mmCIF file of C-alpha atoms in Angstrom:
data_model
loop_
_atom_site.group_PDB
_atom_site.id
_atom_site.type_symbol
_atom_site.label_atom_id
_atom_site.label_comp_id
_atom_site.label_asym_id
_atom_site.label_seq_id
_atom_site.Cartn_x
_atom_site.Cartn_y
_atom_site.Cartn_z
ATOM 1 C CA MET A 770 -0.278 0.092 0.278
ATOM 2 C CA ILE A 771 1.453 3.579 -0.741
ATOM 3 C CA ALA A 772 2.202 5.809 2.588
ATOM 4 C CA ILE A 773 -0.181 8.361 2.636
ATOM 5 C CA VAL A 774 -0.728 11.031 5.735
ATOM 6 C CA ALA A 775 -3.787 12.707 6.724
ATOM 7 C CA VAL A 776 -3.835 16.261 7.758
ATOM 8 C CA LEU A 777 -6.204 17.087 10.206
ATOM 9 C CA VAL A 778 -8.526 20.502 10.118
ATOM 10 C CA VAL A 779 -11.321 21.960 11.045
ATOM 11 C CA GLY A 780 -12.679 25.499 9.800
ATOM 12 C CA GLY A 781 -11.580 24.492 6.643
ATOM 13 C CA VAL A 782 -7.598 25.649 6.916
ATOM 14 C CA ALA A 783 -4.616 23.709 6.580
ATOM 15 C CA TYR A 784 -1.941 23.707 8.608
ATOM 16 C CA TYR A 785 1.151 22.181 7.649
ATOM 17 C CA ALA A 786 3.599 20.939 9.725
ATOM 18 C CA GLY A 787 6.771 24.008 10.422
ATOM 19 C CA LYS A 788 4.649 26.241 10.649
ATOM 20 C CA SER A 789 6.074 29.489 12.813
ATOM 21 C CA SER A 790 3.187 32.236 13.730
ATOM 22 C CA ALA A 791 1.731 30.458 16.692
ATOM 23 C CA PRO A 792 -1.490 30.003 17.867
ATOM 24 C CA ALA A 793 -3.447 32.577 18.908
ATOM 25 C CA PRO A 794 -4.048 32.760 23.130
ATOM 26 C CA GLN A 795 -8.474 31.582 23.080
ATOM 27 C CA ASP A 796 -10.399 30.433 26.490
ATOM 28 C CA THR A 797 -10.319 26.811 27.426
ATOM 29 C CA PHE A 798 -12.838 25.303 28.719
ATOM 30 C CA GLU A 799 -13.106 23.739 32.077
ATOM 31 C CA SER A 800 -12.297 20.534 33.081
ATOM 32 C CA ASP A 801 -10.082 18.459 35.311
ATOM 33 C CA TYR A 802 -8.184 16.725 32.684
ATOM 34 C CA GLN A 803 -4.765 16.777 32.859
ATOM 35 C CA PRO A 804 -2.072 15.796 30.095
ATOM 36 C CA GLN A 805 0.097 12.721 30.517
ATOM 37 C CA GLY A 806 3.570 14.008 29.532
ATOM 38 C CA ASN A 807 3.959 16.271 26.691
ATOM 39 C CA GLN A 808 1.011 15.458 23.889
ATOM 40 C CA ASN A 809 3.812 16.542 21.204
ATOM 41 C CA ASN A 810 6.476 13.618 21.735
ATOM 42 C CA THR A 811 6.947 10.799 18.870
ATOM 43 C CA ASN A 812 5.839 6.975 20.140
ATOM 44 C CA ASN A 813 6.674 3.909 18.284
ATOM 45 C CA THR A 814 4.166 1.298 19.346
ATOM 46 C CA SER A 815 4.095 -2.355 17.712
ATOM 47 C CA ASN A 816 2.516 -4.997 15.994
ATOM 48 C CA THR A 817 3.571 -8.714 14.591
ATOM 49 C CA ASN A 818 4.605 -6.728 11.351
ATOM 50 C CA SER A 819 6.975 -3.642 12.132
ATOM 51 C CA ASN A 820 7.213 -0.506 13.848
ATOM 52 C CA ILE A 821 4.164 2.118 13.800
ATOM 53 C CA THR A 822 5.154 5.895 14.124
ATOM 54 C CA ASP A 823 2.846 7.419 16.472
ATOM 55 C CA THR A 824 2.924 11.084 16.390
ATOM 56 C CA SER A 825 0.917 13.858 18.131
ATOM 57 C CA LEU A 826 0.559 16.897 15.187
ATOM 58 C CA SER A 827 -1.009 19.119 17.738
ATOM 59 C CA ALA A 828 0.414 22.148 14.651
ATOM 60 C CA PHE A 829 -3.061 20.863 13.090
ATOM 61 C CA LEU A 830 -6.109 21.873 13.852
ATOM 62 C CA PRO A 831 -8.128 20.970 15.882
ATOM 63 C CA LYS A 832 -5.527 22.811 18.043
ATOM 64 C CA GLU A 833 -4.556 21.365 21.519
ATOM 65 C CA GLY A 834 -7.503 23.621 23.385
ATOM 66 C CA ASP A 835 -9.407 24.972 20.597
ATOM 67 C CA ASN A 836 -13.536 24.734 21.643
ATOM 68 C CA LEU A 837 -15.374 23.109 19.213
ATOM 69 C CA GLU A 838 -19.790 23.876 19.643
ATOM 70 C CA ILE A 839 -21.674 20.989 19.509
ATOM 71 C CA GLY A 840 -23.616 20.966 17.081
ATOM 72 C CA THR A 841 -22.008 23.038 14.954
ATOM 73 C CA LYS A 842 -20.373 22.050 11.870
ATOM 74 C CA HIS A 843 -16.634 22.103 11.565
ATOM 75 C CA HIS A 844 -14.543 21.021 8.504
ATOM 76 C CA ILE A 845 -11.753 18.631 8.399
ATOM 77 C CA ASN A 846 -9.780 17.690 5.454
ATOM 78 C CA PHE A 847 -7.776 15.235 4.231
ATOM 79 C CA SER A 848 -4.160 15.769 2.720
ATOM 80 C CA LYS A 849 -3.736 16.435 -1.087
ATOM 81 C CA VAL A 850 -2.013 12.969 -1.504
ATOM 82 C CA PHE A 851 -5.548 11.114 0.058
ATOM 83 C CA GLN A 852 -8.808 12.078 -1.011
ATOM 84 C CA VAL A 853 -11.868 11.179 -0.659
ATOM 85 C CA SER A 854 -12.068 8.734 -3.428
ATOM 86 C CA ASP A 855 -9.456 7.353 -1.279
ATOM 87 C CA TYR A 856 -11.596 6.535 1.955
ATOM 88 C CA HIS A 857 -12.238 3.305 2.668
ATOM 89 C CA SER A 858 -14.451 2.423 6.087
ATOM 90 C CA LEU A 859 -12.306 -0.514 6.547
ATOM 91 C CA LEU A 860 -8.803 0.725 6.580
ATOM 92 C CA HIS A 861 -9.643 4.436 6.947
ATOM 93 C CA ILE A 862 -10.693 5.310 10.635
ATOM 94 C CA PHE A 863 -11.753 8.318 12.242
ATOM 95 C CA GLY A 864 -11.804 7.707 15.341
ATOM 96 C CA VAL A 865 -12.479 9.650 18.741
ATOM 97 C CA VAL A 866 -10.501 9.055 21.938
ATOM 98 C CA ASN A 867 -11.811 10.942 25.631
ATOM 99 C CA SER A 868 -9.535 12.311 27.678
ATOM 100 C CA GLN A 869 -9.004 9.088 29.693
ATOM 101 C CA GLY A 870 -7.964 7.576 26.210
ATOM 102 C CA LYS A 871 -11.413 5.710 25.775
ATOM 103 C CA GLU A 872 -12.650 4.726 22.307
ATOM 104 C CA MET A 873 -15.964 7.011 21.522
ATOM 105 C CA GLY A 874 -16.739 6.333 18.048
ATOM 106 C CA THR A 875 -16.285 7.304 14.667
ATOM 107 C CA ILE A 876 -16.531 10.193 12.022
ATOM 108 C CA CYS A 877 -17.623 8.907 9.106
ATOM 109 C CA PRO A 878 -16.637 11.315 5.513
ATOM 110 C CA GLU A 879 -19.151 9.588 3.532
ATOM 111 C CA PHE A 880 -21.692 11.314 5.701
ATOM 112 C CA GLU A 881 -21.078 14.928 5.031
ATOM 113 C CA ILE A 882 -18.642 15.151 1.898
ATOM 114 C CA VAL A 883 -17.659 18.749 0.617
ATOM 115 C CA ASP A 884 -15.270 17.701 -2.046
ATOM 116 C CA GLU A 885 -12.351 15.685 -2.621
ATOM 117 C CA TYR A 886 -10.911 17.253 0.072
ATOM 118 C CA ARG A 887 -12.866 18.481 2.541
ATOM 119 C CA PHE A 888 -16.015 16.549 4.536
ATOM 120 C CA ASP A 889 -18.390 18.180 7.652
ATOM 121 C CA TRP A 890 -18.264 16.758 10.608
ATOM 122 C CA ILE A 891 -21.161 17.798 12.659
ATOM 123 C CA ALA A 892 -19.206 18.133 16.372
ATOM 124 C CA GLY A 893 -20.153 15.608 19.242
ATOM 125 C CA ASN A 894 -21.857 13.945 16.229
ATOM 126 C CA LEU A 895 -20.744 9.760 16.088
ATOM 127 C CA THR A 896 -21.299 6.225 15.296
ATOM 128 C CA ASN A 897 -20.240 3.623 16.402
ATOM 129 C CA SER A 898 -18.313 1.607 13.042
ATOM 130 C CA CYS A 899 -18.768 3.060 9.335
ATOM 131 C CA SER A 900 -18.921 -0.240 8.170
ATOM 132 C CA GLY A 901 -22.153 -2.218 7.988
ATOM 133 C CA THR A 902 -25.988 -1.433 7.985
ATOM 134 C CA SER A 903 -27.522 -1.450 11.655
ATOM 135 C CA ASN A 904 -24.446 1.495 13.209
ATOM 136 C CA THR A 905 -25.841 3.163 16.485
ATOM 137 C CA SER A 906 -25.068 6.936 16.251
ATOM 138 C CA ILE A 907 -23.468 7.808 19.257
ATOM 139 C CA ARG A 908 -23.717 11.650 20.795
ATOM 140 C CA LEU A 909 -20.445 12.769 22.902
ATOM 141 C CA PRO A 910 -20.703 15.273 26.763
ATOM 142 C CA LEU A 911 -18.940 17.947 27.314
ATOM 143 C CA GLY A 912 -15.321 17.310 27.444
ATOM 144 C CA LYS A 913 -11.730 16.727 25.487
ATOM 145 C CA TYR A 914 -11.246 14.537 22.305
ATOM 146 C CA GLN A 915 -9.016 14.090 20.112
ATOM 147 C CA ILE A 916 -8.892 12.299 16.726
ATOM 148 C CA ILE A 917 -7.421 10.302 15.734
ATOM 149 C CA PHE A 918 -6.573 8.882 12.280
ATOM 150 C CA THR A 919 -6.365 5.051 11.485
ATOM 151 C CA GLU A 920 -4.734 3.322 8.170
ATOM 152 C CA LEU A 921 -4.555 -0.150 8.306
ATOM 153 C CA ASP A 922 -3.458 -2.729 5.606
ATOM 154 C CA SER A 923 -4.963 -5.593 3.562
ATOM 155 C CA ASN A 924 -5.084 -8.086 6.932
ATOM 156 C CA GLY A 925 -5.983 -4.928 9.536
ATOM 157 C CA ASN A 926 -3.606 -4.196 10.766
ATOM 158 C CA LYS A 927 -2.408 -0.904 11.939
ATOM 159 C CA THR A 928 0.052 0.989 9.548
ATOM 160 C CA ARG A 929 0.234 4.652 10.115
ATOM 161 C CA THR A 930 -1.386 7.064 12.572
ATOM 162 C CA THR A 931 -2.127 11.102 12.991
ATOM 163 C CA LYS A 932 -3.526 12.278 15.520
ATOM 164 C CA SER A 933 -5.522 15.660 16.062
ATOM 165 C CA GLY A 934 -4.936 18.126 19.496
ATOM 166 C CA TRP A 935 -6.462 18.102 22.346
ATOM 167 C CA PHE A 936 -10.164 20.057 21.740
ATOM 168 C CA ASN A 937 -12.624 20.743 24.194
ATOM 169 C CA LEU A 938 -16.337 20.087 23.181
ATOM 170 C CA VAL A 939 -18.459 22.973 24.817
ATOM 171 C CA THR A 940 -22.087 24.340 24.310
ATOM 172 C CA SER A 941 -23.013 27.715 24.271
ATOM 173 C CA THR A 942 -26.480 26.447 25.453
ATOM 174 C CA ALA A 943 -28.662 24.497 27.893
ATOM 175 C CA THR A 944 -29.811 22.155 25.490
ATOM 176 C CA TYR A 945 -29.023 20.463 21.651
ATOM 177 C CA THR A 946 -31.061 19.347 19.315
ATOM 178 C CA TYR A 947 -30.804 15.818 18.998
ATOM 179 C CA LYS A 948 -31.371 14.059 15.080
ATOM 180 C CA ASN A 949 -32.476 11.167 14.205
ATOM 181 C CA HIS A 950 -34.554 8.049 12.841
ATOM 182 C CA GLY A 951 -36.697 11.260 10.804
ATOM 183 C CA PHE A 952 -36.975 13.587 13.803
ATOM 184 C CA THR A 953 -35.282 15.862 16.262
ATOM 185 C CA MET A 954 -35.618 17.170 19.911
ATOM 186 C CA GLU A 955 -34.410 19.401 22.254
ATOM 187 C CA LEU A 956 -32.764 17.206 24.738
ATOM 188 C CA PRO A 957 -30.252 18.667 27.938
ATOM 189 C CA SER A 958 -26.622 19.516 26.918
ATOM 190 C CA GLY A 959 -24.467 16.179 27.712
ATOM 191 C CA TYR A 960 -26.848 13.727 28.006
ATOM 192 C CA ILE A 961 -26.725 10.708 25.927
ATOM 193 C CA PRO A 962 -29.247 9.142 24.612
ATOM 194 C CA PHE A 963 -28.047 5.291 24.398
ATOM 195 C CA GLU A 964 -29.333 3.116 21.443
ATOM 196 C CA GLU A 965 -30.135 -0.916 20.757
ATOM 197 C CA LYS A 966 -32.058 -2.688 18.619
ATOM 198 C CA SER A 967 -35.547 -4.248 20.196
ATOM 199 C CA GLU A 968 -35.111 -7.411 20.813
ATOM 200 C CA GLY A 969 -39.310 -7.152 20.719
ATOM 201 C CA GLY A 970 -40.476 -5.906 17.113
ATOM 202 C CA PRO A 971 -38.687 -4.140 13.927
ATOM 203 C CA SER A 972 -36.952 -1.648 16.141
ATOM 204 C CA VAL A 973 -34.849 0.614 18.269
ATOM 205 C CA SER A 974 -34.959 1.582 21.468
ATOM 206 C CA ILE A 975 -34.137 4.821 22.882
ATOM 207 C CA THR A 976 -33.509 6.126 26.142
ATOM 208 C CA LEU A 977 -34.414 10.205 27.292
ATOM 209 C CA PRO A 978 -34.234 12.127 30.149
ATOM 210 C CA ASN A 979 -36.274 11.857 33.947
ATOM 211 C CA TYR A 980 -36.458 7.869 32.524
ATOM 212 C CA ASN A 981 -38.534 8.953 28.993
ATOM 213 C CA HIS A 982 -37.913 5.889 26.502
ATOM 214 C CA LEU A 983 -38.739 6.416 23.342
ATOM 215 C CA THR A 984 -39.474 3.434 20.752
ATOM 216 C CA TYR A 985 -39.202 3.884 17.261
ATOM 217 C CA TRP A 986 -41.144 1.535 15.045
ATOM 218 C CA THR A 987 -39.135 0.858 11.481
ATOM 219 C CA ASP A 988 -42.856 -1.246 10.923
ATOM 220 C CA ALA A 989 -45.707 0.130 12.271
ATOM 221 C CA SER A 990 -48.057 -2.170 10.847
ATOM 222 C CA TRP A 991 -46.244 -4.592 12.881
ATOM 223 C CA TRP A 992 -46.602 -2.199 16.249
ATOM 224 C CA ALA A 993 -50.852 -2.087 15.396
ATOM 225 C CA LYS A 994 -50.654 -5.262 15.165
ATOM 226 C CA TYR A 995 -49.351 -6.531 18.459
ATOM 227 C CA ASN A 996 -49.164 -3.820 20.600
ATOM 228 C CA LEU A 997 -52.064 -2.059 19.629
ATOM 229 C CA PRO A 998 -54.403 -4.516 21.219
ATOM 230 C CA GLU A 999 -52.957 -4.287 24.849
ATOM 231 C CA TYR A 1000 -53.991 -0.296 25.040
ATOM 232 C CA SER A 1001 -56.757 1.671 25.242
ATOM 233 C CA PHE A 1002 -57.271 4.662 23.326
ATOM 234 C CA TYR A 1003 -57.512 7.788 25.008
ATOM 235 C CA ARG A 1004 -57.554 11.047 23.185
ATOM 236 C CA GLU A 1005 -55.773 13.423 19.994
ATOM 237 C CA GLU A 1006 -53.776 15.494 22.087
ATOM 238 C CA THR A 1007 -51.375 18.871 20.293
ATOM 239 C CA VAL A 1008 -48.522 19.070 21.906
ATOM 240 C CA GLY A 1009 -45.740 21.578 20.344
ATOM 241 C CA VAL A 1010 -46.461 21.079 16.726
ATOM 242 C CA THR A 1011 -47.191 17.674 16.914
ATOM 243 C CA LYS A 1012 -50.408 15.987 17.060
ATOM 244 C CA PHE A 1013 -50.713 12.409 18.955
ATOM 245 C CA LYS A 1014 -52.768 9.757 19.324
ATOM 246 C CA VAL A 1015 -52.828 9.080 23.486
ATOM 247 C CA TYR A 1016 -53.118 5.681 24.829
ATOM 248 C CA LEU A 1017 -52.813 4.254 28.042
ATOM 249 C CA THR A 1018 -51.918 0.470 28.734
ATOM 250 C CA LEU A 1019 -52.935 -2.384 31.175
ATOM 251 C CA SER A 1020 -51.137 -0.250 34.133
ATOM 252 C CA LYS A 1021 -52.428 2.884 33.594
ATOM 253 C CA GLN A 1022 -49.390 4.185 31.556
ATOM 254 C CA VAL A 1023 -49.870 6.854 29.116
ATOM 255 C CA ILE A 1024 -48.681 6.372 25.816
ATOM 256 C CA TYR A 1025 -47.672 9.195 22.968
ATOM 257 C CA TRP A 1026 -47.806 7.721 19.494
ATOM 258 C CA PHE A 1027 -46.975 9.133 16.397
ATOM 259 C CA GLN A 1028 -46.991 7.658 12.895
ATOM 260 C CA GLN A 1029 -45.805 8.504 9.478
ATOM 261 C CA GLY A 1030 -46.307 6.584 7.465
ATOM 262 C CA ASN A 1031 -45.307 2.607 8.158
ATOM 263 C CA VAL A 1032 -42.662 4.004 10.639
ATOM 264 C CA GLY A 1033 -44.214 5.596 14.538
ATOM 265 C CA TYR A 1034 -42.625 6.730 17.532
ATOM 266 C CA GLU A 1035 -43.695 5.653 20.898
ATOM 267 C CA PHE A 1036 -43.322 7.529 23.907
ATOM 268 C CA SER A 1037 -44.004 6.260 27.565
ATOM 269 C CA GLY A 1038 -42.815 7.543 30.612
ATOM 270 C CA GLN A 1039 -43.016 8.396 34.304
ATOM 271 C CA PRO A 1040 -44.741 10.996 35.271
ATOM 272 C CA GLN A 1041 -44.083 11.492 38.851
ATOM 273 C CA ARG A 1042 -40.221 11.721 37.138
ATOM 274 C CA GLY A 1043 -40.871 13.931 34.748
ATOM 275 C CA ASP A 1044 -43.484 15.003 32.334
ATOM 276 C CA PRO A 1045 -42.693 13.397 29.464
ATOM 277 C CA THR A 1046 -44.549 16.216 27.136
ATOM 278 C CA GLU A 1047 -42.462 18.678 28.117
ATOM 279 C CA LEU A 1048 -40.168 16.293 25.763
ATOM 280 C CA LEU A 1049 -42.631 16.151 22.875
ATOM 281 C CA LYS A 1050 -43.085 20.215 23.036
ATOM 282 C CA THR A 1051 -40.113 20.286 21.172
ATOM 283 C CA PHE A 1052 -40.314 16.950 19.170
ATOM 284 C CA ARG A 1053 -40.469 17.358 15.002
ATOM 285 C CA PHE A 1054 -40.763 14.770 12.716
ATOM 286 C CA ILE A 1055 -38.258 16.354 10.164
ATOM 287 C CA GLY A 1056 -38.082 13.621 7.391
ATOM 288 C CA TRP A 1057 -34.991 11.657 6.765
ATOM 289 C CA ASN A 1058 -33.390 13.632 2.811
#
């Protein structure tokens, strides 16, 4: 494989090693993170084939201490040597790690391609993998992170890694707009919905704040056949901009149901711990485009 170097850039401007001008001073995000040693050192790691040069390139963007606001778009640039068309999800990984070194997820360039050398990253949005068809979305909380580009050979061995500087994921508001599965909703900053494919029926189970819960049904006819008979219709209710059908379960739990075509959204919660209608006021169906 031809040796390649990926240049990480946020903001659409490439910075190359050897740039003499110092970065402008900027505010830093308050954190109890303490760097372990010099982040600019070059360390050698090894696999079964050869030593791998693992260099922290903090001269590139995002630089050490940069603040990226959750939900805003930032350019990440490939170098002239490595173009978007060279990207392969099984051979090239844009991973994100937190300040404890934990792998948080990956950035998928094919989702937001700008041109042959750039793609957009919506800060804070990751997936568990860029390959396959049943991937789970991940929302990063506030904190300190680093982007690590890893190149693999056809046997899955690392051939090169390139790192950004440690950057801070911040927010200027108390909430952020969660977007997935055809809808948006305002959630508290730092809250990460946990998503998993449900074993019972064609659906995705999503946790929400205050013990509320959403089931995204990919086959509403299945829901109508197997779940609806267990519910009693109560009324129709408009919450925010959305009209829901409200049902009661046998245990008198309130269910809010919204259907669009053959997909549906089933909201449930524990009102004594937090009124689910407060979340539903911010629910917006936007479609999948």
